[in-house]
Short mmCIF file of C-alpha atoms in Angstrom, two decimals:
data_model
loop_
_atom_site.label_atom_id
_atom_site.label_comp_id
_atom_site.label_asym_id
_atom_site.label_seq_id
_atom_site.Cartn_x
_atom_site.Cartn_y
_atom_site.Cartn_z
CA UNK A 2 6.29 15.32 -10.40
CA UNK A 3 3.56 13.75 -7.88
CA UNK A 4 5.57 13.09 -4.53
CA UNK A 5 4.30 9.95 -2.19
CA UNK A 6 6.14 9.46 1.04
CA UNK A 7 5.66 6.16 2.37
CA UNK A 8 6.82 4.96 6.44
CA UNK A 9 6.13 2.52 8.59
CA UNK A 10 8.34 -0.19 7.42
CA UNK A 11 10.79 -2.47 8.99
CA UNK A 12 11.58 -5.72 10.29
CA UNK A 13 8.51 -7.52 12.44
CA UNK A 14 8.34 -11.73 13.75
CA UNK A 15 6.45 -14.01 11.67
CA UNK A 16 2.70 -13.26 12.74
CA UNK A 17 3.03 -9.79 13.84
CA UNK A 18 1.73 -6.58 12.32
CA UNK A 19 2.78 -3.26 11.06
CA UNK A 20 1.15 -0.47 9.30
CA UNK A 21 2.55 1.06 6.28
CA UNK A 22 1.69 5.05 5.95
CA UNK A 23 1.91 7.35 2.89
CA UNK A 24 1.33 10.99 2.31
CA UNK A 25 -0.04 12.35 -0.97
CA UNK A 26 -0.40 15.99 -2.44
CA UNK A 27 -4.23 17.22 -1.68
CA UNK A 28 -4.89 17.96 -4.95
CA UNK A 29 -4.35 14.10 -5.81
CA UNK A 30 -5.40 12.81 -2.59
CA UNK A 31 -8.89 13.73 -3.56
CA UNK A 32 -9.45 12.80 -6.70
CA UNK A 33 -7.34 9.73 -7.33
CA UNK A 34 -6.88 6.05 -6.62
CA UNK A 35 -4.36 5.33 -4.23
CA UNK A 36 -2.76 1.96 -3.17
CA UNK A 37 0.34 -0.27 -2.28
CA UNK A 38 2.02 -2.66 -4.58
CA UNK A 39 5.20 -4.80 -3.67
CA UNK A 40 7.47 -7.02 -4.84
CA UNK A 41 9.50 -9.74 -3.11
CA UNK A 42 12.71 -10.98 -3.78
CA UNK A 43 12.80 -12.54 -7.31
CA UNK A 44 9.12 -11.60 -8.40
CA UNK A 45 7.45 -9.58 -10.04
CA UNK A 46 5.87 -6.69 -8.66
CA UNK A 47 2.10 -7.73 -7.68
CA UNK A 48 -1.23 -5.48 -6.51
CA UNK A 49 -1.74 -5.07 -2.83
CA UNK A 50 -4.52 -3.10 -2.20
CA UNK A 51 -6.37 0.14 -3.79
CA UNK A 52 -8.63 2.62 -2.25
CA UNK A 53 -10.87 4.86 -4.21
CA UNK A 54 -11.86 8.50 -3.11
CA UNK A 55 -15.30 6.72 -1.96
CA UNK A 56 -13.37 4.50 0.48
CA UNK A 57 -14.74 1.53 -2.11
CA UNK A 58 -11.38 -0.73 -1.86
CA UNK A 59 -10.04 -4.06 -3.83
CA UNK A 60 -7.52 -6.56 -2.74
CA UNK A 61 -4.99 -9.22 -4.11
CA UNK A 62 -7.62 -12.18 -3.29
CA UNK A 63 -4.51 -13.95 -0.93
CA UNK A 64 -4.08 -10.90 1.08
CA UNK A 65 -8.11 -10.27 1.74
CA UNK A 66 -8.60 -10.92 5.97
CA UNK A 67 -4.62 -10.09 6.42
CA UNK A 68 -4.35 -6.63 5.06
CA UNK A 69 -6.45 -3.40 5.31
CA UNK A 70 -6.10 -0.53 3.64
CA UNK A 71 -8.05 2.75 4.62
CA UNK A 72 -7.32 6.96 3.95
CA UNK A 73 -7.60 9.64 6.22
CA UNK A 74 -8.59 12.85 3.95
CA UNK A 75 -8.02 15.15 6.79
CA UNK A 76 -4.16 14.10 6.35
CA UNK A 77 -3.85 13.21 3.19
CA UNK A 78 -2.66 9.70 4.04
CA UNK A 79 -3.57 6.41 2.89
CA UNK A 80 -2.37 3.57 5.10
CA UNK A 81 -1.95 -0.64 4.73
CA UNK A 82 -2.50 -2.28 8.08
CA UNK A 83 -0.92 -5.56 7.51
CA UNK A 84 -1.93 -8.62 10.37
CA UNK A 85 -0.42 -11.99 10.61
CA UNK A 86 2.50 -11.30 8.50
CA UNK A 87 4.18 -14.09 6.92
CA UNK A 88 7.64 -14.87 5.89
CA UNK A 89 6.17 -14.31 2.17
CA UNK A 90 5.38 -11.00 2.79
CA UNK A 91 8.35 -9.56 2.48
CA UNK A 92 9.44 -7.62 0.28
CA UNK A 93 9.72 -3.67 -1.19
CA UNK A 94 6.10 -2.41 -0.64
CA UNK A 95 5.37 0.87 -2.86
CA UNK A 96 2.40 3.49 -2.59
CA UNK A 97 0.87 4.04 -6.10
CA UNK A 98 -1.66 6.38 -7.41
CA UNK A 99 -3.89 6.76 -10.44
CA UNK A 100 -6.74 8.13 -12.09
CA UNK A 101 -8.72 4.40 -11.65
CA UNK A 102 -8.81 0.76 -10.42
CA UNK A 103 -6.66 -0.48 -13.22
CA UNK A 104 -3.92 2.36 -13.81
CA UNK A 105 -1.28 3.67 -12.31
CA UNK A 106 0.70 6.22 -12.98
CA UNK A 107 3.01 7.44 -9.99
CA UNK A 108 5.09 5.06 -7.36
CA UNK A 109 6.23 6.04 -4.37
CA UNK A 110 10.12 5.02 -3.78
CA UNK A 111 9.56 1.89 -1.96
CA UNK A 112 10.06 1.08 1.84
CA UNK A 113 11.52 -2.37 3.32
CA UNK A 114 9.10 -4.66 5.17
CA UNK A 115 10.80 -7.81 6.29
CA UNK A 116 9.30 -11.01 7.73
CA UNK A 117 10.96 -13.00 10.27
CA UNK A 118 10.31 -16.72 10.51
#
């Protein structure tokens, strides 16, 4: 059973920032996709961001110029820095991995980012 740890949530003012971390296992740190997903209150859960072992990335077109995600192989992390935040932002944000751009097969347990307006 793949293990992601995710931190760096919490509660941040409408326009402010926070950066969302998450640890992987090496062995699938290397090789795999990795990414965040979330889902607000009431929706479904929706693509963030993904990050390939090339650093090539893709983004949920109304997040692109808000949110950044980037990895750190030395550490096995991958991170979402998230700018500007909006009350529709929050929500449960999860780390996800997978063999490609289009699956994913492991979900972190979630961590709480919440938006003040």
């Amino acid at each position: 059973q793949v293990q992601l740890v995710e931190s760096g949530g919490g509660l941040v003012q409408r326009g402010g920032s926070l950066r969302l971390s998450c640890i992987a296992p090496g062995s699938i740190f290397s090789r795999n996709v990795m990414g965040w997903d979330r889902q607000a209150p009431g929706k479904q859960r929706e693509s963030v961001a993904r990050i390939n072992p090339f650093d090539g990335t893709t983004y949920a077109d109304s997040l692109k110029g808000r949110f950044t995600i980037s990895r750190d192989n030395a550490w096995n992390t991958v991170y979402l820095q998230m700018n500007n935040l909006e009350a529709e932002d929050t929500g449960i944000y999860y780390c996800t991995t997978g063999p490609n751009w289009s699956k994913v097969d492991t979900w972190g347990q979630g961590i709480q980012v919440t938006v003040s307006s």
